[in-house]
Coordinates of C-alpha atoms and ligand atoms in Angstrom, one line a residue:
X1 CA -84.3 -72.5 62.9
X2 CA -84.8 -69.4 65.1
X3 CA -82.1 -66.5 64.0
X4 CA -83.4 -64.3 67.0
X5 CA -80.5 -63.2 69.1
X6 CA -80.5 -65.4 72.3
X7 CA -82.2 -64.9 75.6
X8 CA -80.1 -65.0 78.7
X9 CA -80.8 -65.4 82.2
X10 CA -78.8 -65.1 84.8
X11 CA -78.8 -64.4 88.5
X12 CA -77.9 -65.5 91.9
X13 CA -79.4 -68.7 92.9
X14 CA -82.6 -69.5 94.3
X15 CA -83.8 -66.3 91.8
X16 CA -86.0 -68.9 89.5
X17 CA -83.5 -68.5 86.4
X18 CA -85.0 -71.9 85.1
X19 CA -88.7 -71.9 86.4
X20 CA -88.9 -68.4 84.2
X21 CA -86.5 -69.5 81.2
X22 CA -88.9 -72.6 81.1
X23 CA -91.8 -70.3 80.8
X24 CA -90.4 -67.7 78.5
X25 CA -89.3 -70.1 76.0
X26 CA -92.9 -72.1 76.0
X27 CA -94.2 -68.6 75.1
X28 CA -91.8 -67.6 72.2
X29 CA -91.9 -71.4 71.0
X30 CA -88.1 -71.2 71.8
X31 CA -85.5 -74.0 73.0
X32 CA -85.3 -73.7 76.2
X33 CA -81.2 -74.6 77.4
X34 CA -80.5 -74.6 81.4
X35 CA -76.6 -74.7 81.7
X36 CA -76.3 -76.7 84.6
X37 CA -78.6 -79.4 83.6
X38 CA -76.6 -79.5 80.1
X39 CA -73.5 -80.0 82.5
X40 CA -74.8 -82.7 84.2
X41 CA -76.2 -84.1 81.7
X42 CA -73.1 -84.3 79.3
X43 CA -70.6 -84.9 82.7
X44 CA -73.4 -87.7 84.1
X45 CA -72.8 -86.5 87.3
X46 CA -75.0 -84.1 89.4
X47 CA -73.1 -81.0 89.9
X48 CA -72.6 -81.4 93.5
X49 CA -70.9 -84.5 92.7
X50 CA -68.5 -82.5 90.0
X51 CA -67.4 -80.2 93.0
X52 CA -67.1 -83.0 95.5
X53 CA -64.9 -85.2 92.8
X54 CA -63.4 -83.2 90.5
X55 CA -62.9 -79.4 92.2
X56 CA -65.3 -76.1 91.5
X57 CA -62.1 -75.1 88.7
X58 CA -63.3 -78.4 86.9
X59 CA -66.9 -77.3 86.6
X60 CA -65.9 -73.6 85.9
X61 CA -64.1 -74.9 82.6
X62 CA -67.2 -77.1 81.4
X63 CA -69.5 -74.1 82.5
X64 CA -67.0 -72.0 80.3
X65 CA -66.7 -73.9 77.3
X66 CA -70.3 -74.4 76.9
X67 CA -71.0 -70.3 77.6
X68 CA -68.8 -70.7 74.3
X69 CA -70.9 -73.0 72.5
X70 CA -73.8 -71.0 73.3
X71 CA -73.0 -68.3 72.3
X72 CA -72.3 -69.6 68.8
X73 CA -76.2 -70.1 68.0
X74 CA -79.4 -68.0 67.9
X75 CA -82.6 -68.3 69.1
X76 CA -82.4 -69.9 72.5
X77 CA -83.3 -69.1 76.0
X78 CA -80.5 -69.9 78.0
X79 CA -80.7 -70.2 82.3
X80 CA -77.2 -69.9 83.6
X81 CA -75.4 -71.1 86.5
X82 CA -75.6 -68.8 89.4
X83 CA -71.2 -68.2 89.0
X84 CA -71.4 -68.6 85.5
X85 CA -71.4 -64.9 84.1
X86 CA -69.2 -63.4 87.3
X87 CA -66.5 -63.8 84.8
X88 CA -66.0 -60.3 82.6
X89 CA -65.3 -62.5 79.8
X90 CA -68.0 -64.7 79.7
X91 CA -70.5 -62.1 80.6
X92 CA -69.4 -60.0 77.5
X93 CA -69.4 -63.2 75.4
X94 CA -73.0 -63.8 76.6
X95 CA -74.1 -59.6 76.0
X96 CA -72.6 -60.3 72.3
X97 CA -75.0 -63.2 71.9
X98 CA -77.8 -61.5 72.9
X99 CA -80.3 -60.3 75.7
X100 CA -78.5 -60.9 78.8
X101 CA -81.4 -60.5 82.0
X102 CA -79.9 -60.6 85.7
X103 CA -82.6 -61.8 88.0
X104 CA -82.6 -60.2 91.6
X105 CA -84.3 -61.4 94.7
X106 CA -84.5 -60.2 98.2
X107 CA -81.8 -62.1 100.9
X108 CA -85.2 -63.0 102.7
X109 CA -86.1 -64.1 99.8
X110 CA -83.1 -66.2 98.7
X111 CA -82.6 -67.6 102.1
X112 CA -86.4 -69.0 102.1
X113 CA -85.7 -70.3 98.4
X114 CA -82.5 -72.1 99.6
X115 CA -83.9 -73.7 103.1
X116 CA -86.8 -75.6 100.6
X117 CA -83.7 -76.8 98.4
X118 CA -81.0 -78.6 100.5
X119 CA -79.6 -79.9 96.9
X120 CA -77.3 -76.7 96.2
X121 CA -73.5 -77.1 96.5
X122 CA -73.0 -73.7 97.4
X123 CA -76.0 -73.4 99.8
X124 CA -74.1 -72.7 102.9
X125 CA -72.0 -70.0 102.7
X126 CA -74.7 -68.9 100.4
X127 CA -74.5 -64.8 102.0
X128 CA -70.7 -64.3 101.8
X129 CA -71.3 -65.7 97.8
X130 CA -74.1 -63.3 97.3
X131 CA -72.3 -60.2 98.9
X132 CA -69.1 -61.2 96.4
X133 CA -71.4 -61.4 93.2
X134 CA -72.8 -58.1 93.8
X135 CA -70.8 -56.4 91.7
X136 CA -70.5 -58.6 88.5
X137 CA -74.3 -59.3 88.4
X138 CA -74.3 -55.6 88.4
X139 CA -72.8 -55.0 85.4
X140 CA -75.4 -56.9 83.4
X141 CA -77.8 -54.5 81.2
X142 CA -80.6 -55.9 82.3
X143 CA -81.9 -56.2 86.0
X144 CA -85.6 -57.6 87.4
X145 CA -86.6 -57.8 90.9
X146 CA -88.1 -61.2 91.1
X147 CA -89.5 -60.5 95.0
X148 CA -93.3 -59.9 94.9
X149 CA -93.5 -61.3 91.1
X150 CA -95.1 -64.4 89.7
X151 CA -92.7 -66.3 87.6
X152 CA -95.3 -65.6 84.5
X153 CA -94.8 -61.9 85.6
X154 CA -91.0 -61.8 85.2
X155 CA -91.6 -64.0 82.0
X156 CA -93.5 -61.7 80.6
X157 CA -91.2 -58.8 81.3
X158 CA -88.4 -60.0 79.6
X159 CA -90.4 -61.0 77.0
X160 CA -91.1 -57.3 76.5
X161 CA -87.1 -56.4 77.0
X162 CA -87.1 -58.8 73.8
X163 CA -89.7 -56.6 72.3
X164 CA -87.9 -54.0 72.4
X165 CA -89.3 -51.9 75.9
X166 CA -86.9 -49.9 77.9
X167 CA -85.7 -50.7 81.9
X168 CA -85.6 -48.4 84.3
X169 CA -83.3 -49.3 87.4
X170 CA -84.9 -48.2 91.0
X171 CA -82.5 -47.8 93.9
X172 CA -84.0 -50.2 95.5
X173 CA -82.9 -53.1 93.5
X174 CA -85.1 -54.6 90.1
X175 CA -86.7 -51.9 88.1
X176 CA -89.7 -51.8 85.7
X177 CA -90.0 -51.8 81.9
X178 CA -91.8 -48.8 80.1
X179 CA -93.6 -50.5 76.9
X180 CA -93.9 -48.4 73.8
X181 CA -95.8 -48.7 71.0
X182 CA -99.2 -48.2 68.5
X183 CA -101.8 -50.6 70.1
X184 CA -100.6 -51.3 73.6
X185 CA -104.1 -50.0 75.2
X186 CA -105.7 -53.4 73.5
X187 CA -102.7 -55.3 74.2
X188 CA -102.9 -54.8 77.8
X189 CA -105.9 -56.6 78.4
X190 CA -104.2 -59.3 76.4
X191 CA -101.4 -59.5 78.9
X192 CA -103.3 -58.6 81.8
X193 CA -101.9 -61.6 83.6
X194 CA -98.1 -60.8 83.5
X195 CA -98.7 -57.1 83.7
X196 CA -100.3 -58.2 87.0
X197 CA -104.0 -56.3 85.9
X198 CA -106.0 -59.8 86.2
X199 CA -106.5 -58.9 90.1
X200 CA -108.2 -55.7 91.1
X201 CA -107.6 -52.4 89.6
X202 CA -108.5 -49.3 89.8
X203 CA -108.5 -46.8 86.7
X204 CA -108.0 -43.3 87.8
X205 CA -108.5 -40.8 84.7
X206 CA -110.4 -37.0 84.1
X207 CA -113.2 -36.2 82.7
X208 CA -111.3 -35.7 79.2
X209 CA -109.2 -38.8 79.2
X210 CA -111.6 -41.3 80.9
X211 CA -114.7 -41.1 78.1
X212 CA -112.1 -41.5 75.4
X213 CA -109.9 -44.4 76.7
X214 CA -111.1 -45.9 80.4
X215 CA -113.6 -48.0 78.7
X216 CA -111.5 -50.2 76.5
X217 CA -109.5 -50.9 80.2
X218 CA -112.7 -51.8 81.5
X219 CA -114.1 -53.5 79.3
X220 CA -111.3 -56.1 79.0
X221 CA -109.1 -56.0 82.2
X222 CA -110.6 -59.0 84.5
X223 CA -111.9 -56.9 87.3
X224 CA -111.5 -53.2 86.9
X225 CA -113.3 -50.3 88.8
X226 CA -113.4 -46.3 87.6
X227 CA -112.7 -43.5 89.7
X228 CA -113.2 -40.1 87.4
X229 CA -112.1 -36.7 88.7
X230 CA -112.5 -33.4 87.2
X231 CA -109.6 -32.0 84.6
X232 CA -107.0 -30.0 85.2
X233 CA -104.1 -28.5 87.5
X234 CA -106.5 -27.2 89.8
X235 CA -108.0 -30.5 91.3
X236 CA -104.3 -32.1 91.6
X237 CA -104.8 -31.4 95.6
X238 CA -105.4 -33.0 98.3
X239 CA -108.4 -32.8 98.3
X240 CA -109.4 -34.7 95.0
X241 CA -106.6 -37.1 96.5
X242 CA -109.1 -37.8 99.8
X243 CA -112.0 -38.4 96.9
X244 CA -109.9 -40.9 95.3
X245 CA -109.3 -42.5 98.9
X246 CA -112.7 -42.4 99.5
X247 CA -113.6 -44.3 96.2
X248 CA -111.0 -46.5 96.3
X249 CA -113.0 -47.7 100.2
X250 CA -116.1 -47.7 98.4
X251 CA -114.9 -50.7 95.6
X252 CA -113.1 -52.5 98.2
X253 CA -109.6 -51.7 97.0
X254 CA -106.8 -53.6 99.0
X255 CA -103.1 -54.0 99.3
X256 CA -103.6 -56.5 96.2
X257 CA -105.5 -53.7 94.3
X258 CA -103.2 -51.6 91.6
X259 CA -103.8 -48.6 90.2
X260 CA -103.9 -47.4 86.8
X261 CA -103.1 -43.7 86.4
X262 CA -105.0 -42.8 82.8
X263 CA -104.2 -39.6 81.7
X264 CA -101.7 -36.5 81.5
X265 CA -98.8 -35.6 84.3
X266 CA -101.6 -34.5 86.8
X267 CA -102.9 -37.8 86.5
X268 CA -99.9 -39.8 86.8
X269 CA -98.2 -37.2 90.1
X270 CA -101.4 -37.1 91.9
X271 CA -102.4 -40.8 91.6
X272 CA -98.8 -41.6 92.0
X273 CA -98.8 -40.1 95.5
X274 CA -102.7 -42.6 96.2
X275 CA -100.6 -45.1 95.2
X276 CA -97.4 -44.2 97.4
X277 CA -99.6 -43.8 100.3
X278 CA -103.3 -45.9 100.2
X279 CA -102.4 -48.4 102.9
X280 CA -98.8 -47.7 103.0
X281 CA -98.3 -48.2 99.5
X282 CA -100.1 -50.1 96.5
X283 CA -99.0 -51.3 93.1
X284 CA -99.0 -48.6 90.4
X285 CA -99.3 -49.0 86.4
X286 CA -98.7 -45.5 84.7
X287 CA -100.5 -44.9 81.5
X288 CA -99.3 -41.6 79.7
X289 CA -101.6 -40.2 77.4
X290 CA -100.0 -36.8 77.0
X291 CA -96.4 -35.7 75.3
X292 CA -95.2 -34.2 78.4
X293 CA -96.2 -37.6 80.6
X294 CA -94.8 -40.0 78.0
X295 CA -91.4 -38.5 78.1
X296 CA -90.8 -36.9 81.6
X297 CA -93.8 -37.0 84.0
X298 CA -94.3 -41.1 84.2
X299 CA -90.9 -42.3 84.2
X300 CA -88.8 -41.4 87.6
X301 CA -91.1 -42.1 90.7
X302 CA -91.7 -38.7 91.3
X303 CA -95.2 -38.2 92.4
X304 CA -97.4 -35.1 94.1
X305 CA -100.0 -32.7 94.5
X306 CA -100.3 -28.7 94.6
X307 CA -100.8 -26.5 97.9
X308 CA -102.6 -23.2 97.5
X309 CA -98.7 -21.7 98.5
X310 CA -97.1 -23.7 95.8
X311 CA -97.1 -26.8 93.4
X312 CA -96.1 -30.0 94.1
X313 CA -95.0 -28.9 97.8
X314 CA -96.9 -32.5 99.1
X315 CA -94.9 -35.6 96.9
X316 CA -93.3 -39.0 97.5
X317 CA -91.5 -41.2 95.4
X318 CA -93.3 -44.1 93.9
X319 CA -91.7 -46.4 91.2
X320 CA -94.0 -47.2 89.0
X321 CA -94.7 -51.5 88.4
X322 CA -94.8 -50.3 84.4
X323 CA -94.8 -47.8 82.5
X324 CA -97.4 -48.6 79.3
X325 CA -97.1 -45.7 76.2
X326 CA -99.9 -46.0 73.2
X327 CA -98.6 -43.7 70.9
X328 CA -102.2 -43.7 69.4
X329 CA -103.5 -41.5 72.0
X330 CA -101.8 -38.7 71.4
X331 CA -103.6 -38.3 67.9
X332 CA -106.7 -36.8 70.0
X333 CA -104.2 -34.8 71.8
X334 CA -105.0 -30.6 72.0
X335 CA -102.5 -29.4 69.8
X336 CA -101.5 -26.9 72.7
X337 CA -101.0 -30.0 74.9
X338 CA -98.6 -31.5 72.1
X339 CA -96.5 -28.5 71.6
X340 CA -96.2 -28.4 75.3
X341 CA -94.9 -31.5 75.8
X342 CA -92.3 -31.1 72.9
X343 CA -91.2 -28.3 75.0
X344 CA -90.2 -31.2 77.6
X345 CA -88.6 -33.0 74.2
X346 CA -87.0 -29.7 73.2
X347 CA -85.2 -29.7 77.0
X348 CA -84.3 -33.4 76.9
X349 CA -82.7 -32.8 73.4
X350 CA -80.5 -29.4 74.4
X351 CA -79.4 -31.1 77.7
X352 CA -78.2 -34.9 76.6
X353 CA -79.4 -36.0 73.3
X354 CA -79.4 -33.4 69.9
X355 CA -80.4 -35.7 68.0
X356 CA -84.2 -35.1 69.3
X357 CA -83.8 -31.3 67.4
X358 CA -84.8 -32.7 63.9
X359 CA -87.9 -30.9 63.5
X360 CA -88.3 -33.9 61.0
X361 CA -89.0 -35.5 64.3
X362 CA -91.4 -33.5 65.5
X363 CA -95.0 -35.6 64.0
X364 CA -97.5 -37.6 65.0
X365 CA -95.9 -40.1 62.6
X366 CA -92.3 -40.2 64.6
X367 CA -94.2 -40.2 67.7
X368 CA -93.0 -43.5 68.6
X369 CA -89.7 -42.6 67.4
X370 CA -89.2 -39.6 69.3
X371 CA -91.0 -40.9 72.8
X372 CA -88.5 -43.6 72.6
X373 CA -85.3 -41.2 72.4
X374 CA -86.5 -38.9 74.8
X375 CA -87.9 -40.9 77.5
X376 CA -84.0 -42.2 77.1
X377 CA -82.8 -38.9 78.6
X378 CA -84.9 -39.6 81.2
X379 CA -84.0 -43.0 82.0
X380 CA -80.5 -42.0 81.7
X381 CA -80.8 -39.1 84.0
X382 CA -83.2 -41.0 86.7
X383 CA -81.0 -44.2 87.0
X384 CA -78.1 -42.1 87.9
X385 CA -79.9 -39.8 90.3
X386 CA -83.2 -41.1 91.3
X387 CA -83.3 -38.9 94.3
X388 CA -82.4 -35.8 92.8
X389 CA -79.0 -35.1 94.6
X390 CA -77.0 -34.1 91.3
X391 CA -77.6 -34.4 88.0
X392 CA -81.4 -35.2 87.8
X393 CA -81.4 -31.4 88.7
X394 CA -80.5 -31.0 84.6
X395 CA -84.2 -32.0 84.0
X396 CA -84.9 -28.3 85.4
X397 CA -83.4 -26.8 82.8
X398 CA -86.0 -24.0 82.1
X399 CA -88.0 -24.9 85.0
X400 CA -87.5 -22.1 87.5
X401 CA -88.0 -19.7 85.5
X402 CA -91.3 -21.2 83.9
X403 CA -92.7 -22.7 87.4
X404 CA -92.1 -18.5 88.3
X405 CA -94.8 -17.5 84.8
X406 CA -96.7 -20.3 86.2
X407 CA -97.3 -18.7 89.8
X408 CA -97.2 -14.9 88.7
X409 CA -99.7 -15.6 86.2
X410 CA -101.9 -17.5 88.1
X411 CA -101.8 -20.4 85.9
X412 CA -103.1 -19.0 83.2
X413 CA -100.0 -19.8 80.9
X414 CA -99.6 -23.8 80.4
X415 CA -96.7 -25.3 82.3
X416 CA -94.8 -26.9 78.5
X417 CA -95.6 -23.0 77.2
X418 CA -93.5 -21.7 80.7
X419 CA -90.8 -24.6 80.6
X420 CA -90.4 -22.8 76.8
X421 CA -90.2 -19.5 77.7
X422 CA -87.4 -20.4 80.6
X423 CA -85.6 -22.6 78.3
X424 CA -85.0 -19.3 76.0
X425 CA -84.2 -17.4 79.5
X426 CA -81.8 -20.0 80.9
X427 CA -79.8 -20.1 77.3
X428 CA -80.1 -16.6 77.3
X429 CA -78.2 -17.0 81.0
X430 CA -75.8 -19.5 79.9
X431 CA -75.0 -16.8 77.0
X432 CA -74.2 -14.3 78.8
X433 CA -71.8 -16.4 81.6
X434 CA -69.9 -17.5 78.0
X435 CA -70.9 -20.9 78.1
X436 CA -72.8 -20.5 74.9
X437 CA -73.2 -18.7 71.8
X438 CA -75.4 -16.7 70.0
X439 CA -76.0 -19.3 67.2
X440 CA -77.5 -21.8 70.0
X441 CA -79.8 -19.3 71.3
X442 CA -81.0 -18.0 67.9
X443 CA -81.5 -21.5 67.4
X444 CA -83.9 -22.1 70.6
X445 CA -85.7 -19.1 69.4
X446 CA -86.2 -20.8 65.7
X447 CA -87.6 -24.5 67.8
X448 CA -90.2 -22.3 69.4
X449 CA -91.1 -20.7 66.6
X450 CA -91.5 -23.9 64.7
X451 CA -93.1 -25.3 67.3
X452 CA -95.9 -22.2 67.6
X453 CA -94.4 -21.7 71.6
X454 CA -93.7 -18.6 73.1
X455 CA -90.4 -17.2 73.2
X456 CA -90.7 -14.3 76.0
X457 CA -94.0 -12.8 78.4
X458 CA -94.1 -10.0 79.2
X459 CA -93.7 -9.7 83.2
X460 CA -92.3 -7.4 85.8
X461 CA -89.0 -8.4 86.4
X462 CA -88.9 -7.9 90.1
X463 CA -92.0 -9.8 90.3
X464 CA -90.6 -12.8 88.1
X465 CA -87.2 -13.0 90.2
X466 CA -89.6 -12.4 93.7
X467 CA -91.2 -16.2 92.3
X468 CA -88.1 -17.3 91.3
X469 CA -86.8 -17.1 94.5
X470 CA -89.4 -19.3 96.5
X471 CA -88.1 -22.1 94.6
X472 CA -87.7 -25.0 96.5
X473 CA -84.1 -26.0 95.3
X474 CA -82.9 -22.1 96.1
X475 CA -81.4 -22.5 99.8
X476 CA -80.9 -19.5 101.5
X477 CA -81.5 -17.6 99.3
X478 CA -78.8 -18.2 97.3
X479 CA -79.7 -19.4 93.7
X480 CA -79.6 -22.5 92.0
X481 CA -80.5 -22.6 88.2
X482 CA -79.9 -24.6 85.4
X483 CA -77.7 -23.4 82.2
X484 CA -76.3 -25.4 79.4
X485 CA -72.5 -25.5 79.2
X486 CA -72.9 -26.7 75.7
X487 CA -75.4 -28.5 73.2
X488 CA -76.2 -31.7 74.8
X489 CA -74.8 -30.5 78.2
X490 CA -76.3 -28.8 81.6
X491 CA -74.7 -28.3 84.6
X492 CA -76.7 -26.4 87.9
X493 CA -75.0 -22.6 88.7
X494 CA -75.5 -22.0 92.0
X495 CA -75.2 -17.8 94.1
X496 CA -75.9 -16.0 90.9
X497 CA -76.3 -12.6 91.6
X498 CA -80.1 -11.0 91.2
X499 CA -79.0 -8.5 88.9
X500 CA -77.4 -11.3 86.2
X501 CA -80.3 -13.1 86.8
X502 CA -82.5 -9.8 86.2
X503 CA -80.7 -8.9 83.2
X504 CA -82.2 -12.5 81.1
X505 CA -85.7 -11.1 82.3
Ligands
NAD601 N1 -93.5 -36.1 88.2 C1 -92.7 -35.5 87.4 O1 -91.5 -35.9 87.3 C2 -93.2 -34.4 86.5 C3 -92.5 -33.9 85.5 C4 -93.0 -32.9 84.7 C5 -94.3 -32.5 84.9 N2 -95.0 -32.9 85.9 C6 -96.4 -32.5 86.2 O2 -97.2 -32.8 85.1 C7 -98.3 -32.0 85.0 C8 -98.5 -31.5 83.6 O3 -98.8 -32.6 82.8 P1 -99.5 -32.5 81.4 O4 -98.9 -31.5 80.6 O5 -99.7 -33.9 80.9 O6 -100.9 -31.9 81.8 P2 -102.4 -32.5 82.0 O7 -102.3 -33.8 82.8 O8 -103.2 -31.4 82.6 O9 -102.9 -32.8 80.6 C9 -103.2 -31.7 79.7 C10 -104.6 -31.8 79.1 O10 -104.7 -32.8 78.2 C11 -105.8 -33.7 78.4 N3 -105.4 -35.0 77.9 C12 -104.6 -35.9 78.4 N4 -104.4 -36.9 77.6 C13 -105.2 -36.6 76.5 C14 -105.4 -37.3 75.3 N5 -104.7 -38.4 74.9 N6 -106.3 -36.8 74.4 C15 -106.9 -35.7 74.7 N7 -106.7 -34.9 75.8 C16 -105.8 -35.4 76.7 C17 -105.9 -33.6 79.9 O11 -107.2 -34.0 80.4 C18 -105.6 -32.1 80.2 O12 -106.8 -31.4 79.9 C19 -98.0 -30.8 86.0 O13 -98.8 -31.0 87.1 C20 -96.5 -31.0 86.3 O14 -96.3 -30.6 87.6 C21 -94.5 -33.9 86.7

């Protein structure tokens, strides 16, 4: 007997909800149930021949009482019928039951599926059906994008949903799964296959990262190349992008090839953008091996490089294929680079989730813990907003005022020990509007502390606002900054006047 929770599929048809289901319960040695062959097989008629004789209604009650019965045991994988979860009833009877996945394919797609299978009773006024679904399929808490993948691919990505990895939607349609975990660099090899490694890849990593880590990629991924670049802010340009194009030429890499990015957030933004742009676009697996990457930097699409007049002026948006945390890694992290990236944990916790200020939390030994609950915020915030238009702007909170250090200075003070520094400036702001009150500020103070980051620099306040206000979200002039309203809340303040901004400098 298998007391796991069940394993639903669902999904218009001609998405492969059976081909995968077969494969997914082969490999976790589960009982595989596909609804409609169930019907048939209890009714001992085909299902177009329950529509033609007995009415679509009829169908609908077998298909309901058995959604019933399912959900009763544990420990299947269950394909539905393409109509069977449009129901709000049945789908919430299905979520209680377990993992419900919704399987999404293109309309090219579908329409290519349906021409090779004249067998469907629904088949012709298939587009009409598929418009009408939209909407229910939608609400389903899971969602894959079965265009471009191998059924073994999607297999293996709900297998990981079981597991336990998070979903990110895309705009687009589908999504991708971030895994996270202690081990995962040696597991990828082992699921090369459905992570889609077993073609070509490239591993793109620094001269820190690569010697520690590239090799256990290389050694075990099917057919891997290297491409190492020097460390550091300074070479995420264009011109260490052109290198990597270069390279990337050199080891053949096509439109099959996908890339690995294999190190920290200048890593993941600059070979994010080779990825968005190498021949229009290749396949791109994120691997995070700092703090700040795990929990903001990988997750999103957002990818770029620096100009000499200002960072990340050049970017695209590339959705990752996954997003693959091993928690181990940060054990050889700097521990500046650590307390930099829980200044990106620190933000996510003030702005949507408090429960990440537990400096109890803040250990190599919760890593996994706290990764998890802060890339949340980001998934949260990225889903909603991938394009930045409203609330993504929240993820800011600090940001002006530390990307402004960042430039005065030269660089010379770490972005995480910046974002800290503007985090304590923008509460100080949100203070002095009302919004907040002493107690929370004292209390940002206190984090830093803890933390051993910076509370204040001393710069020349016209200097700091003069950076401030080349911002590229300030229009006109006018100023747009992030302030918390409350703990666990932000909200963007646009046209405030220099001298209230001035006064928090
Ligand atoms: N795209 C986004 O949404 C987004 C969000 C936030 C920040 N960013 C970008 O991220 C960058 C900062 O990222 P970062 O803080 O990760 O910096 P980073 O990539 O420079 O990494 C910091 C240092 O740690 C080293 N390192 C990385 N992993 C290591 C490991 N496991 N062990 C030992 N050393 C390791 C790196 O080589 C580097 O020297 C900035 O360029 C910023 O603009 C992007």
């Amino acid at each position: 007997m298998n007391f796991a929770t069940n394993i639903v599929i669902t999904g218009f048809m001609g998405t492969g909800k059976t081909t995968v289901g077969q494969i997914l319960a082969r490999k976790l040695n589960r009982e595989f149930i596909d609804m409609d062959a169930l019907i048939e097989e209890r009714a001992r008629m085909t299902i177009p021949q329950i529509f033609q004789r007995k009415g679509e209604d009829e169908f609908r009650a077998l298909e309901r009482q058995l959604i019933y019965e399912l959900a009763l045991r544990n420990g299947l994988v269950i394909a539905t019928g393409g109509g069977a979860l449009v129901q709000d009833e049945m789908r919430q009877t299905m979520i209680q039951s377990g993992l419900v996945v919704c399987l999404n394919a293109s309309k090219a797609d579908i329409r290519q599926r349906l021409a090779e299978n004249q067998h469907r009773p629904l088949a012709a006024g298939w587009e009409s059906l598929f418009e009408s679904r939209q909407s229910a399929y939608a609400q389903i808490p899971y969602q894959i994008m079965t265009t471009g993948k191998t059924p073994e691919e999607i297999a293996a990505e709900i297998a990981a949903l079981d597991r336990g990895a998070l979903y990110v939607n895309t705009p687009a349609g589908g999504g991708y799964p971030i895994y996270i975990g202690s081990g995962l660099l040696d597991w990828v090899a082992k699921e090369a296959e459905s992570l889609g490694l077993a073609k070509h890849v490239a591993i793109i990593s620094n001269e820190t990262v690569a010697p520690i880590y590239a090799d256990r990629l290389l050694r075990t991924l099917p057919r891997a190349d290297l491409i190492t670049v020097p460390d550091g802010e300074a070479y995420k340009n264009l011109d260490t992008v052109r290198a990597i194009y270069d390279q990337l030429l050199v080891f053949g890499a096509d439109r099959s090839t996908t890339l690995i990015a294999l190190g920290g957030g200048v890593i993941g933004d600059m070979v994010g953008f080779v990825a968005a742009t190498y021949m229009r676009g290749i396949p791109l697996v994120q691997i995070p091996t700092t703090l700040l990457s795990m929990v903001d930097s990988s997750v999103g699409g957002k990818v770029g490089v620096d100009l000499p007049q200002g960072k990340n002026l050049i970017g695209a948006f590339k959705q990752p294929r996954s997003v693959i945390i091993d928690t181990d890694v940060l054990h050889s992290l700097l521990p500046l680079h650590w307390r930099c990236g829980m200044a990106e944990v620190i933000k996510h916790g003030l702005i949507a989730r408090p429960s990440l200020l537990d400096p109890d939390l803040w250990n190599l030994e919760n890593a996994e813990y706290l990764v998890r609950q802060a890339v949340q915020v980001k998934i949260d915030v990225v889903e909603v907003d991938p394009y930045e238009r409203g609330i993504r702007a929240h993820l800011n909170l600090g940001h002006t005022f530390g990307h402004a250090i960042e430039k005065v200075t030269q660089y010379a003070i770490p972005h995480g020990e910046a974002v800290a520094i503007g985090i304590v400036k923008a509460a100080r702001l949100s203070r002095n509007l009302g919004f907040i009150d002493d107690a929370l500020v004292e209390r940002i103070l206190k984090f830093n502390w803890q933390l051993g980051l910076p509370t204040d620099i001393a710069l020349d306040p016209e200097r700091w606002y003069a950076a401030m206000s080349t911002d590229k979200k300030w229009k006109a002039g006018l100023s747009r900054l992030v302030v918390l309203k409350n703990l666990g809340e932000a909200a963007v303040i646009e046209g405030l006047p220099k001298e209230d901004i001035c006064a928090v400098l």
